[in-house]
XYZ file of C-alpha atoms in Angstrom:
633
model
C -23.767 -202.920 -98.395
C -22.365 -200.490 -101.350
C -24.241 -199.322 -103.629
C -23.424 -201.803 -106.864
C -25.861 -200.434 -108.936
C -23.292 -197.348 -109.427
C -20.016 -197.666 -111.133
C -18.959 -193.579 -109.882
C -20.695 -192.619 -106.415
C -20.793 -189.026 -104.839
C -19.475 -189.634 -101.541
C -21.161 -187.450 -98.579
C -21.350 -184.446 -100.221
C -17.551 -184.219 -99.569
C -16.531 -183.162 -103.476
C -14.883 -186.554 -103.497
C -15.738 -189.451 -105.528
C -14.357 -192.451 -105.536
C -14.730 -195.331 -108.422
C -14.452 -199.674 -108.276
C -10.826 -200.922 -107.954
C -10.755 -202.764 -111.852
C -10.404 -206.467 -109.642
C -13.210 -205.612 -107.399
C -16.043 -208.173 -107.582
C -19.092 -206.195 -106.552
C -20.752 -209.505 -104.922
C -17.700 -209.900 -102.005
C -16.952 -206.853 -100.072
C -14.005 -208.624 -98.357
C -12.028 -208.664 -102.153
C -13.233 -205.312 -102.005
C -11.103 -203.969 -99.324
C -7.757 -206.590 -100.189
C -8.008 -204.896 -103.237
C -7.449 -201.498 -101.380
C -4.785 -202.991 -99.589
C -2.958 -204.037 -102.011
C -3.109 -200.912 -104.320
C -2.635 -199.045 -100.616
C -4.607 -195.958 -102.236
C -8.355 -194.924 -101.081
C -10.855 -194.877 -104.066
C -11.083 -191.110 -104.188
C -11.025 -188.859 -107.218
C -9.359 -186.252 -104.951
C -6.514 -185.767 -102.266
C -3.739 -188.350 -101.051
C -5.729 -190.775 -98.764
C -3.560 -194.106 -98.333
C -5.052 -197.275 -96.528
C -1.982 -197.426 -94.665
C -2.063 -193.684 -93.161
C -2.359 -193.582 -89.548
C -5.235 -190.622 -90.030
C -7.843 -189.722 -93.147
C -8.669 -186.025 -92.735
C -11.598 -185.260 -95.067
C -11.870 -181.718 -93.389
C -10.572 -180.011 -96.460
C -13.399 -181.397 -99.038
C -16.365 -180.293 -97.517
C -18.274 -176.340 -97.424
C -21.175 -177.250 -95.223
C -21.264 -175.561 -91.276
C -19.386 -179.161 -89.881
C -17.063 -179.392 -87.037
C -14.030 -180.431 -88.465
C -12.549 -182.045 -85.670
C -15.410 -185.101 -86.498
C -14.217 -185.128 -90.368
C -10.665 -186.259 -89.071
C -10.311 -190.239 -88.289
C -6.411 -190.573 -86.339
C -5.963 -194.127 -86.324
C -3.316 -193.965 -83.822
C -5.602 -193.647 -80.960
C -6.930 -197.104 -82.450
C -5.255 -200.546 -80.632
C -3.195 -202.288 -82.888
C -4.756 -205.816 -82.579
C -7.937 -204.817 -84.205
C -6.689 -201.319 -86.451
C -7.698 -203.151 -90.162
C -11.290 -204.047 -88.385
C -11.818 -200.272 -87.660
C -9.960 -198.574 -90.662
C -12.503 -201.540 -92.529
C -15.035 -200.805 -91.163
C -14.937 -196.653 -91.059
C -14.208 -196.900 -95.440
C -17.220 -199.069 -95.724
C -19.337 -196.716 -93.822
C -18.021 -193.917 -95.437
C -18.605 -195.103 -98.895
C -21.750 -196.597 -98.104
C -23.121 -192.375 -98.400
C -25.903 -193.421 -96.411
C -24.413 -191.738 -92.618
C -23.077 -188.399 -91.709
C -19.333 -188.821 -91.184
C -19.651 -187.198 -88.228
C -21.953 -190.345 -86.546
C -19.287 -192.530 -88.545
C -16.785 -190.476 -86.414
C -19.136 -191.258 -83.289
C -19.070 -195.229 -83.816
C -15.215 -194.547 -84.809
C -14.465 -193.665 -81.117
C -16.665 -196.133 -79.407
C -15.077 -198.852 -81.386
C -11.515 -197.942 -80.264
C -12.882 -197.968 -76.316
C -14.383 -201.095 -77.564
C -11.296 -203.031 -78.792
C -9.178 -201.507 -76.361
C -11.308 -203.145 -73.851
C -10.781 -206.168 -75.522
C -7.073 -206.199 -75.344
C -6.773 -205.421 -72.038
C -8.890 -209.018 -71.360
C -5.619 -210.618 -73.435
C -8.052 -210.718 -76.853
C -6.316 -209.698 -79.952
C -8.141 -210.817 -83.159
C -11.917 -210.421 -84.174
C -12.220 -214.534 -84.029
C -11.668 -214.754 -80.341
C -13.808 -212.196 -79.274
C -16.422 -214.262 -77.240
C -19.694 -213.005 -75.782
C -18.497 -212.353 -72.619
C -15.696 -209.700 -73.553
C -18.861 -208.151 -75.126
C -20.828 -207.990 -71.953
C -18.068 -206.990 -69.646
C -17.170 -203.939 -72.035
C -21.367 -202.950 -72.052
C -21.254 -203.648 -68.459
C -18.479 -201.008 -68.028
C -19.969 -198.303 -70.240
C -23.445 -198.594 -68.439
C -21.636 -198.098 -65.086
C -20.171 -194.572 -66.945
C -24.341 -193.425 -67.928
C -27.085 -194.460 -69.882
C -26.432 -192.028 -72.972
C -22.447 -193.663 -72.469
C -24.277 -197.140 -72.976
C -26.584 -196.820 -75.546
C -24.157 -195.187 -78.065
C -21.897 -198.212 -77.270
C -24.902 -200.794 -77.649
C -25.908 -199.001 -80.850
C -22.124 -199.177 -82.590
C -21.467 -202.669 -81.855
C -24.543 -203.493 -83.056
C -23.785 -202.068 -86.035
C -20.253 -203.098 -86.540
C -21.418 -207.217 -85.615
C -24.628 -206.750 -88.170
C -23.543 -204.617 -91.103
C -19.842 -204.793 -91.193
C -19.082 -208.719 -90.157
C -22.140 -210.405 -91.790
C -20.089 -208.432 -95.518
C -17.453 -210.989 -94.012
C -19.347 -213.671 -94.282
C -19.343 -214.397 -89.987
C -22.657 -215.465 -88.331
C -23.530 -213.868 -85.760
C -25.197 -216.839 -82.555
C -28.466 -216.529 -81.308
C -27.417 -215.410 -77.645
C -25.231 -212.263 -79.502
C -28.047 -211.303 -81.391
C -30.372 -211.337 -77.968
C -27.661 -209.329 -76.367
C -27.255 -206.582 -79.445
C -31.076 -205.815 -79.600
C -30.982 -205.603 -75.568
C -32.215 -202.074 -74.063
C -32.662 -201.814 -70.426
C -35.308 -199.955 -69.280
C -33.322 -197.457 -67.279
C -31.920 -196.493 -70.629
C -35.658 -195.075 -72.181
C -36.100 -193.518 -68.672
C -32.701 -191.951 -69.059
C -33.547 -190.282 -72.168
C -36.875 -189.601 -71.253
C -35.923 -187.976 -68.301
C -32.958 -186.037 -69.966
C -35.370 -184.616 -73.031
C -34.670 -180.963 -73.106
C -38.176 -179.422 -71.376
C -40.298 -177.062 -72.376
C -39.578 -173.230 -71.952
C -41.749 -171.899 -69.466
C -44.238 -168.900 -70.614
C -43.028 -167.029 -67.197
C -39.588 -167.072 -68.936
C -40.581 -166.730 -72.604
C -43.397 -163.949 -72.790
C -40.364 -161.225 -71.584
C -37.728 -163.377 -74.052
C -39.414 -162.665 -76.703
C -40.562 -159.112 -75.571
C -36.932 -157.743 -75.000
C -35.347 -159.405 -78.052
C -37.905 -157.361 -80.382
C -37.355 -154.201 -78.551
C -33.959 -154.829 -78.949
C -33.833 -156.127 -82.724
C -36.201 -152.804 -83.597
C -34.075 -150.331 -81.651
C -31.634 -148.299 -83.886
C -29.605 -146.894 -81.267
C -28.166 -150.261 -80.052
C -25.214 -151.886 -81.358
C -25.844 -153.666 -84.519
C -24.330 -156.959 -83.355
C -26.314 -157.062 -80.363
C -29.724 -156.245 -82.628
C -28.289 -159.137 -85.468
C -28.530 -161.610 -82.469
C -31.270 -160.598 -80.368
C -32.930 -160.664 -84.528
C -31.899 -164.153 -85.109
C -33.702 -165.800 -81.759
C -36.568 -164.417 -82.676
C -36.416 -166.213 -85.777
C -35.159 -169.162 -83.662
C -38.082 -168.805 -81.539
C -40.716 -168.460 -83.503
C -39.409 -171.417 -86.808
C -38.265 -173.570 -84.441
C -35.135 -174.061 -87.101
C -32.445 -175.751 -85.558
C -29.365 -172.969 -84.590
C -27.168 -174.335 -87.388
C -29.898 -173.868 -89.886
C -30.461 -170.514 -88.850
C -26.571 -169.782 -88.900
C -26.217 -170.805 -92.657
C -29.719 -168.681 -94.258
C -28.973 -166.966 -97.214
C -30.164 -163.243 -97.622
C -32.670 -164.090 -100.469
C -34.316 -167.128 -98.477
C -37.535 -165.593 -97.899
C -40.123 -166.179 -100.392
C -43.627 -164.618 -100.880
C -46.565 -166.334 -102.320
C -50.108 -165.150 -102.554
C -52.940 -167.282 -101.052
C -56.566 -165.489 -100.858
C -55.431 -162.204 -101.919
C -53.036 -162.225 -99.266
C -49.201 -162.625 -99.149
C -47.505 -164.656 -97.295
C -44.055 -165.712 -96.600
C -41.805 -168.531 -96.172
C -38.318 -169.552 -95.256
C -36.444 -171.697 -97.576
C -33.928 -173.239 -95.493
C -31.019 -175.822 -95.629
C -30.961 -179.141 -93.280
C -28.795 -182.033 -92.958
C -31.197 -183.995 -90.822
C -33.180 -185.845 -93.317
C -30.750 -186.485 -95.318
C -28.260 -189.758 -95.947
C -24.360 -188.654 -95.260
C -23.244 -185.336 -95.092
C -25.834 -183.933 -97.883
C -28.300 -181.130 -97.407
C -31.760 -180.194 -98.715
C -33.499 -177.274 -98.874
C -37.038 -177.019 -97.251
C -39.802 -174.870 -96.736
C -41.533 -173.324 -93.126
C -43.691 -170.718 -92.773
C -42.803 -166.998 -91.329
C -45.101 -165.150 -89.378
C -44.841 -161.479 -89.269
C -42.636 -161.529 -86.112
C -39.977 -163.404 -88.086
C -40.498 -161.500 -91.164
C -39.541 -157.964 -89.231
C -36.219 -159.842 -87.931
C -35.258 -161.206 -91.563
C -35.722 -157.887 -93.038
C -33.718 -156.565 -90.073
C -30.832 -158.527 -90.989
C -30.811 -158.531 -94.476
C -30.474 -154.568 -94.086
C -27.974 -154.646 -91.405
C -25.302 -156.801 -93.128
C -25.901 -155.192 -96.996
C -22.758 -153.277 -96.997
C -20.799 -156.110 -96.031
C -22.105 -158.473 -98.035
C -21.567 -156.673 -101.095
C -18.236 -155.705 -99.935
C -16.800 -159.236 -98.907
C -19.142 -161.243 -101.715
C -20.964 -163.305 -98.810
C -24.852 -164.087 -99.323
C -25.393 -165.170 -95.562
C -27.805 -163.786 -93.483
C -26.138 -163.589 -90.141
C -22.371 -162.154 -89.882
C -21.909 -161.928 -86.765
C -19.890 -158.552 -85.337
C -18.912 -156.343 -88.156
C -15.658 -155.847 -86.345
C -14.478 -159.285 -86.906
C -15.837 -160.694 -90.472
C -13.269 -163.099 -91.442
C -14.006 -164.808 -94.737
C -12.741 -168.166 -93.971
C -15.642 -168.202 -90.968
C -18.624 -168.097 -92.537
C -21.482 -169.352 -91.884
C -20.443 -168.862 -88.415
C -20.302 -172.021 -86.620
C -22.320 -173.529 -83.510
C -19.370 -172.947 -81.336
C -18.568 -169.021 -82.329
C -22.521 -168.379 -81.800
C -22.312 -169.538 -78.251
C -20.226 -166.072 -77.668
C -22.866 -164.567 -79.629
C -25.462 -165.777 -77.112
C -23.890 -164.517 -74.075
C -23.449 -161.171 -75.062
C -27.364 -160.970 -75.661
C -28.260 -162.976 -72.458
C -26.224 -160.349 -70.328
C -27.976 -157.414 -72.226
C -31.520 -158.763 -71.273
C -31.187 -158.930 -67.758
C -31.999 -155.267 -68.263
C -35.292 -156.222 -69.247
C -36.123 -159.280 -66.622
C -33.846 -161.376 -64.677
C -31.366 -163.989 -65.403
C -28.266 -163.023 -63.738
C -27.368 -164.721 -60.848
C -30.912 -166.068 -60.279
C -32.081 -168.928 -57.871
C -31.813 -172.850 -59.417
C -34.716 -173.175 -61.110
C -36.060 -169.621 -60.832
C -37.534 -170.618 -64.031
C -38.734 -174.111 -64.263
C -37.376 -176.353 -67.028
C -34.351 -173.441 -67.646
C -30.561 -174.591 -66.336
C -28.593 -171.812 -64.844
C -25.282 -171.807 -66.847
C -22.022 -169.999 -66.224
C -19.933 -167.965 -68.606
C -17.771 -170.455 -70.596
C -15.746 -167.387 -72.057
C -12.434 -166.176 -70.383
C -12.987 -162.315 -72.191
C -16.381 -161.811 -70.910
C -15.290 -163.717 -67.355
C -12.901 -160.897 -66.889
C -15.156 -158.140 -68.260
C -18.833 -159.277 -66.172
C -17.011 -160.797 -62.752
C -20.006 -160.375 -60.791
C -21.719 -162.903 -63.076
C -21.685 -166.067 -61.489
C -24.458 -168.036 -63.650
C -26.839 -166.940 -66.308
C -30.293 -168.525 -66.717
C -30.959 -169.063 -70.970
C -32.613 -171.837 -72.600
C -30.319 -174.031 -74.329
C -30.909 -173.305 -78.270
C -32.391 -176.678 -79.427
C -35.835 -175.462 -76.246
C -37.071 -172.769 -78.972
C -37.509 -175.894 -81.327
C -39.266 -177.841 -78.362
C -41.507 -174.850 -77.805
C -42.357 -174.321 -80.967
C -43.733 -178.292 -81.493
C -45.281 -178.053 -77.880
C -47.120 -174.677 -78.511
C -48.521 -176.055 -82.302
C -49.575 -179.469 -80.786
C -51.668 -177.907 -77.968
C -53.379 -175.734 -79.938
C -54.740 -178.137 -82.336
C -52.290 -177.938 -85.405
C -52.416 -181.852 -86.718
C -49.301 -183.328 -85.675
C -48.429 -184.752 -89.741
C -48.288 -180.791 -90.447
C -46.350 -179.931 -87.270
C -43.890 -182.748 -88.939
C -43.406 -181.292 -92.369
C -43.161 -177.802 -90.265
C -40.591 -179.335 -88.191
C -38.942 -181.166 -91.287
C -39.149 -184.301 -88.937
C -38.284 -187.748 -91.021
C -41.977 -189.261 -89.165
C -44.578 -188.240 -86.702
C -42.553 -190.555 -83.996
C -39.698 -187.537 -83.640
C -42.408 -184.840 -83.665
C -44.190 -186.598 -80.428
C -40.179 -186.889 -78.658
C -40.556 -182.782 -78.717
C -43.787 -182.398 -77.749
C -43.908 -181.533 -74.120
C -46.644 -182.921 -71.780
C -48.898 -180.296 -70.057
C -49.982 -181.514 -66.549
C -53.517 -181.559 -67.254
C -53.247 -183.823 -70.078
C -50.972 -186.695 -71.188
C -47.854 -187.803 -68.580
C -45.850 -189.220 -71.830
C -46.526 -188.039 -75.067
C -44.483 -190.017 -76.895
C -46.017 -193.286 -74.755
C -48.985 -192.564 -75.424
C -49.171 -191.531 -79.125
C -47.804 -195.047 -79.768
C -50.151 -197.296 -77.687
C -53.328 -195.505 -79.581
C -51.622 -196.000 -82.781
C -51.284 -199.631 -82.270
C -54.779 -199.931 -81.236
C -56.789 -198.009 -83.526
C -54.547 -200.199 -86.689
C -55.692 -203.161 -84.532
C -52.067 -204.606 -83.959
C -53.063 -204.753 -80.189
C -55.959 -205.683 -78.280
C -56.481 -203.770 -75.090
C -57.365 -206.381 -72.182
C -59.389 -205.032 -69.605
C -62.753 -204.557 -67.542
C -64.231 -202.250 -69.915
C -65.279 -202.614 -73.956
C -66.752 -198.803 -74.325
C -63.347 -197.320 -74.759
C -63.027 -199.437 -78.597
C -66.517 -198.260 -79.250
C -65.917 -194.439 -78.233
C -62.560 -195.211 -80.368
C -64.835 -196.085 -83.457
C -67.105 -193.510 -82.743
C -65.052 -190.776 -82.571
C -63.353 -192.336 -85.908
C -66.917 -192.413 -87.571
C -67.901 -188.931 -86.652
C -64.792 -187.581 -87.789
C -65.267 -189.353 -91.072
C -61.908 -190.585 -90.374
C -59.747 -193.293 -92.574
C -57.416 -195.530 -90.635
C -55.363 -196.245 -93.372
C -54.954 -192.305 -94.458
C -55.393 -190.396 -91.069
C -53.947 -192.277 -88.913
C -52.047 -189.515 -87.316
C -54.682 -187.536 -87.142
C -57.115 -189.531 -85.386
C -53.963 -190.054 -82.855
C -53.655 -186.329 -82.398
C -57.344 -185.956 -81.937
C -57.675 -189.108 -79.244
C -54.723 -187.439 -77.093
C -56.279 -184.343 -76.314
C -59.424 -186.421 -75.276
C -58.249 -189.260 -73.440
C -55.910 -189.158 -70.595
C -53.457 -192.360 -70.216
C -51.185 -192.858 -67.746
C -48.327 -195.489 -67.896
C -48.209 -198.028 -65.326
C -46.228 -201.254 -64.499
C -48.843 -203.380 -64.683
C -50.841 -201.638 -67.781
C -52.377 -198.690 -68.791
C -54.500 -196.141 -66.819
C -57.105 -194.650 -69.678
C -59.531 -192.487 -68.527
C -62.772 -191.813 -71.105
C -61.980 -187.752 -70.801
C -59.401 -184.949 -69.612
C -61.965 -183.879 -67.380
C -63.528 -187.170 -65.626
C -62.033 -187.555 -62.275
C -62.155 -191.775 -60.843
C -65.544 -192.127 -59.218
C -64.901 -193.017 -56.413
C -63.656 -191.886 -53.174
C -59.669 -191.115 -53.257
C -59.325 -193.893 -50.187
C -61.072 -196.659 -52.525
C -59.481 -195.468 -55.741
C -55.860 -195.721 -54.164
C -56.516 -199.491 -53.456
C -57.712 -200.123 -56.911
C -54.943 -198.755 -58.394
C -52.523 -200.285 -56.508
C -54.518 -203.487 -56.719
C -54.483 -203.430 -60.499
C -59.006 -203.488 -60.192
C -59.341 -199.966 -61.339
C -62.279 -199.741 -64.213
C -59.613 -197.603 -65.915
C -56.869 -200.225 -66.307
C -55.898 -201.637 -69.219
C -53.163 -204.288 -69.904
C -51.612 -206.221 -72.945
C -50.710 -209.816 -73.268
C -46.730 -208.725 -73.184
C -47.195 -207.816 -69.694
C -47.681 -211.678 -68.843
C -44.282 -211.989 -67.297
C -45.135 -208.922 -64.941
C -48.271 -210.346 -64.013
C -46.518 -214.130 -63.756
C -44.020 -212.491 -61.458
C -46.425 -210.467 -59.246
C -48.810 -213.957 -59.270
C -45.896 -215.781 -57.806
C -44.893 -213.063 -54.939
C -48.837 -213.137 -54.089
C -48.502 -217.224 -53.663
C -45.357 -216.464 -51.085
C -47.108 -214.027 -49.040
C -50.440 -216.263 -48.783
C -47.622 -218.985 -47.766
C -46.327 -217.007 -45.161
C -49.289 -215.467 -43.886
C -50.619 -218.938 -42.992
C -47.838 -219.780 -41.526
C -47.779 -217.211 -39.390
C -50.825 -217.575 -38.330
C -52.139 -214.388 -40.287
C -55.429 -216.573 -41.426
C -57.460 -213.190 -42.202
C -54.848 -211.582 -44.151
C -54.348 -215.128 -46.252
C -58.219 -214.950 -46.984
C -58.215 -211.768 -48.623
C -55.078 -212.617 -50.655
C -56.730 -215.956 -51.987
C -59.414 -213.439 -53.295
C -56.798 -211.017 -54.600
C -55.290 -213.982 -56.565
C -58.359 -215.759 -58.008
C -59.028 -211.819 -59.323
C -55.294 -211.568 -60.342
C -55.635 -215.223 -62.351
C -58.905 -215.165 -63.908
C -58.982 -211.313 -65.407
C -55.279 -210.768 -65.865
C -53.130 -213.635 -66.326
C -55.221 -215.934 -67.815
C -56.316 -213.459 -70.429
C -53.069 -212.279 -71.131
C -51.815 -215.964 -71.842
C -54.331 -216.950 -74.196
C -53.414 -213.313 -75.748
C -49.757 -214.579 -75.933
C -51.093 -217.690 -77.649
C -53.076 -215.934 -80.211
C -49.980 -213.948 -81.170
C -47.493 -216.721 -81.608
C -49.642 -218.626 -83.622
C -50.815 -215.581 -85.434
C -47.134 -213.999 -85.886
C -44.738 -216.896 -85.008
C -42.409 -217.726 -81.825
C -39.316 -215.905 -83.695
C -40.890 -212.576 -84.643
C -42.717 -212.358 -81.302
C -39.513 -212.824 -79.255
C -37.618 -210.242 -81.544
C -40.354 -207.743 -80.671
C -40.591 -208.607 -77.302
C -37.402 -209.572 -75.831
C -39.031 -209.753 -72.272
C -40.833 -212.502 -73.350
C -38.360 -215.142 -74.338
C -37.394 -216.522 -71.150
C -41.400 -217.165 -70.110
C -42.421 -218.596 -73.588
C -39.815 -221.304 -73.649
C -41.121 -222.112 -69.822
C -44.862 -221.931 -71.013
C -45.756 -225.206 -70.168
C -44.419 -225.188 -66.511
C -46.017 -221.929 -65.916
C -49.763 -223.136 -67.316
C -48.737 -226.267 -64.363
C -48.267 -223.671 -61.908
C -51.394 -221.604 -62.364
C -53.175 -224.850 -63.039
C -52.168 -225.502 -58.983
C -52.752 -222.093 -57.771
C -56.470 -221.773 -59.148
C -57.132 -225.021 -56.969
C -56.270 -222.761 -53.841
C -59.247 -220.892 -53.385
C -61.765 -223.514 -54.546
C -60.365 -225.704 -51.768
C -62.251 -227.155 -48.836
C -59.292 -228.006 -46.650
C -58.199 -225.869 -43.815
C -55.961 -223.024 -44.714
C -52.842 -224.792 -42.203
C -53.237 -227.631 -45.038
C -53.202 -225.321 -48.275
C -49.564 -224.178 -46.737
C -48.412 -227.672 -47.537
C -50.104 -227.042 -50.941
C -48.184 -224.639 -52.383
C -45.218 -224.556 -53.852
C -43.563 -221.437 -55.311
């Protein structure tokens, strides 16, 4: 919704304003925009932007490092059907001031594929759309990638929950299971597409060269600007385009003990609403103190001659006024020049796939330096946004609290400072995994199910020691319990060991068939796993079917074991878990939490039948050729 406490509202940082049309009534959005289209003008204080245009450019209001190609909305690329739902819905988000235009520009082009999809199954008006055109479209985009699907999922979840319900339309049940759907390939995808780690066999003679390089006078000044501003990069963990647009008076001393120290005030656009900026503060350590100082002397001259107050500028050769700060795109030249240079000092030039682990081999993108290096076919470098990984990964595993790696990181919560964090092999398999489950236990939102109570008490006890509040150190006490307790992520629950360094008991043979048996001491399972364990109950009915049948009596005896085990400590105690939670947090909220779980709850009563049946199997006295008659799956 707009904001209607605000007659005059700064839109996006875009030097525009734009005010109420006089007619508008602030409580119905649709008189809102007929008033626009009536008038034909865009509420802005500046520039010629008509409703009627077939593009809005708002490249021209705006100083901050953007691509401007994502500040341009060309309408004719929009189908004509549906071009007043999209031109709607693009002013409303844009005057809302609470996105970046350039993730309005985002849901701007997966709305076009969306409706142009539509059209081509003979839809043309926003009433007609039924449920099906929707799933046929997300159908199509999952077929094209995960990353392809979820950006579509996201935007039309949007657009049918923000921009229609301002229209007044209701949006069924059955669309509103099908917006908040995520398949489980789609968190694998991203989880397996996270930028890794930069390996130490890699990043020891990185950082090595680049200093030699940055501190040697005799090289070319452009070369020693860039090799200055990764180190900076490397050791902040700044994001490249807030790096790119440092002034030369950023850096700030302060005294603490009778010692000074410096930090980097620096401007970001990721915690902020729209296309605004903040400034923030990190901490320099010497390293990145040598390679400020660096710059700031290189560039004086030209600063004072062309009036700039950057701290990067690039090659003195080519300072053009109208390019500063320099952009994303012109650096990538800028990185390339330095990654050729440092295969002098270790190599990256033409290496084997995955020479180093976790670093992609990439080849030159530039036609110049194609002609001038042809013997280069592909250049191992980190991609820019790994130094910021590193940097999270390297503070996490050596104790820093992960709330102050956060406000290091300028991360809006602790949930995006766990996404960087890389696991190390000898401790947790998903960091991000893992961080949540322990931070829904220790606030006692869920109840671990399982063969052992000690883990809750060493839980408490390392909470107690610690002198630990829940309600204040939460994150903390998370931080501290990961670097303790191993857990592993299974289908059927959670593997949670009681220390990095305790190995299973038993013999790997035995341990093997407890883990794939679901018996393992170590196990631990939640009552939204019921449909699993439903599902896997079921199978284990049809094999003990078959297996008499068959004629495989001995094998059907040690499945009616498995299954009393399977019923009695899993899915009994996972349903009367389930129970506890609907009546403790309703049928509604439960289901919109856990989608997985609608289908079974609304068949709850046919399910408790079925168990009811199967538990009868292994109590009963008649032969096993009879019990085959017996069950029914």
């Amino acid at each position: 919704m707009l904001n209607n406490n605000l007659q005059v509202i700064n839109v996006s940082n875009l030097d525009l304003e734009f005010t109420y049309p006089c007619n508008f009534n602030q409580n119905n959005i649709s008189s809102f925009i007929d008033e626009i289209k009536k008038i034909d003008k865009l509420p802005f204080s500046k520039g010629e932007f008509y409703y009627s245009q077939d593009s809005w450019d708002f490249s021209p209001y705006t100083s901050l490092n953007l691509t401007k190609r994502t500040l341009r909305f060309n309408f004719k690329l929009s189908p004509r059907s549906f071009i007043s739902d999209i031109k709607n819905y693009v002013l409303l988000r844009i005057l809302e001031g609470k996105l970046k235009v350039q993730t309005i520009f985002q849901e701007f082009i997966a709305l076009n594929e969306f409706f142009k999809h539509v059209e081509t199954c003979n839809v043309f008006s926003m009433d007609n759309i039924s449920i099906e055109e929707i799933k046929s479209f997300l159908y199509i985009q999952e077929t094209r990638g995960c990353s392809v699907f979820d950006n579509s999922l996201k935007t039309l979840k949007k657009f049918y929950k923000n921009y229609l319900i301002d229209f007044r339309v209701k949006l069924s049940f059955d669309l509103k299971i099908l917006l908040d759907y995520k398949p489980k390939k789609t968190t694998e995808f991203i989880n397996e597409h996270k930028f890794p780690d930069i390996p130490r066999n890699y990043f020891a003679p990185f950082l090595d060269a680049c200093v030699k390089i940055a501190e040697d006078k005799q090289q070319d000044d452009f070369l020693r600007a860039i090799a200055s501003l990764y180190i900076i990069l490397s050791q902040t963990g700044l994001r490249i385009s807030e790096c790119l647009y440092l002034h030369e008076d950023d850096l700030k001393p302060f005294t603490f003990n009778n010692k000074t120290i410096y930090y980097l005030n620096y401007r970001t656009w990721k915690k902020e609403k729209a296309n605004n900026y903040s400034i923030h503060k990190t901490f320099v350590n010497e390293l990145s103190k040598k390679a400020f100082d660096i710059l700031v002397d290189m560039y004086k001259e030209e600063r004072k001659k062309y009036n700039l107050k950057y701290l990067y500028l690039g090659s003195k050769k080519s300072i053009h006024l109208n390019t500063y700060p320099v952009s994303e795109h012109s650096f990538e030249y800028a990185k390339y020049i330095l990654a050729i240079h440092l295969d002098k000092y270790f190599p990256i030039i033409n290496v084997d796939e995955n020479f180093y682990v976790g670093i992609k081999n990439k080849k030159l993108q530039n036609d110049k330096l194609k002609k001038k290096y042809p013997h280069i076919k592909t250049i191992a470098f980190p991609a820019n946004h790994q130094f910021r990984v590193h940097v999270c990964t390297e503070l996490f595993y050596k104790g820093v609290p992960i709330n102050f790696i956060q406000k290091f990181m300028s991360h809006l919560d602790e949930t995006f400072t766990y996404h960087y964090v890389r696991s190390n092999p000898n401790e947790q398999e998903n960091i991000v995994f893992s961080a949540n489950l322990l931070r829904e236990v220790i606030k006692g939102e869920l109840n671990l199910l399982g063969p052992s109570k000690s883990l809750i008490a060493n839980i408490n006890k390392y909470i107690k020691e610690n002198n630990y509040n829940v309600e204040t150190d939460l994150e903390a006490i998370v931080s501290g319990l990961m670097k303790k307790l191993p857990i592993r992520e299974r289908s059927d629950g959670v593997c949670i060991k009681s220390s990095m360094q305790r190995d299973c008991s038993i013999d790997a043979k035995v341990n093997e068939f407890h883990c794939a048996f679901g018996i393992c001491p170590n196990i631990f399972h939640f009552f939204y796993m019921v449909d699993i364990t439903y599902d896997k109950t079921k199978e284990l009915v049809k094999s003990i079917k078959l297996n008499i049948i068959n004629g495989f009596k001995r094998q059907a005896e040690k499945e009616l074991y498995m299954l009393d085990y399977i019923i009695t400590k899993k899915l009994e105690v996972e349903l009367l878990e389930l129970k506890k939670e609907i009546a403790k947090k309703g049928l509604d909220a439960l289901v919109e939490k856990y989608k997985n779980l609608k289908d079974f709850v609304l068949n709850l009563d046919n399910v408790e039948k079925e168990i009811s049946t199967w538990k009868t199997l292994k109590s009963s006295k008649q032969n096993l050729d009879s019990l085959a008659k017996i069950i029914t799956v």
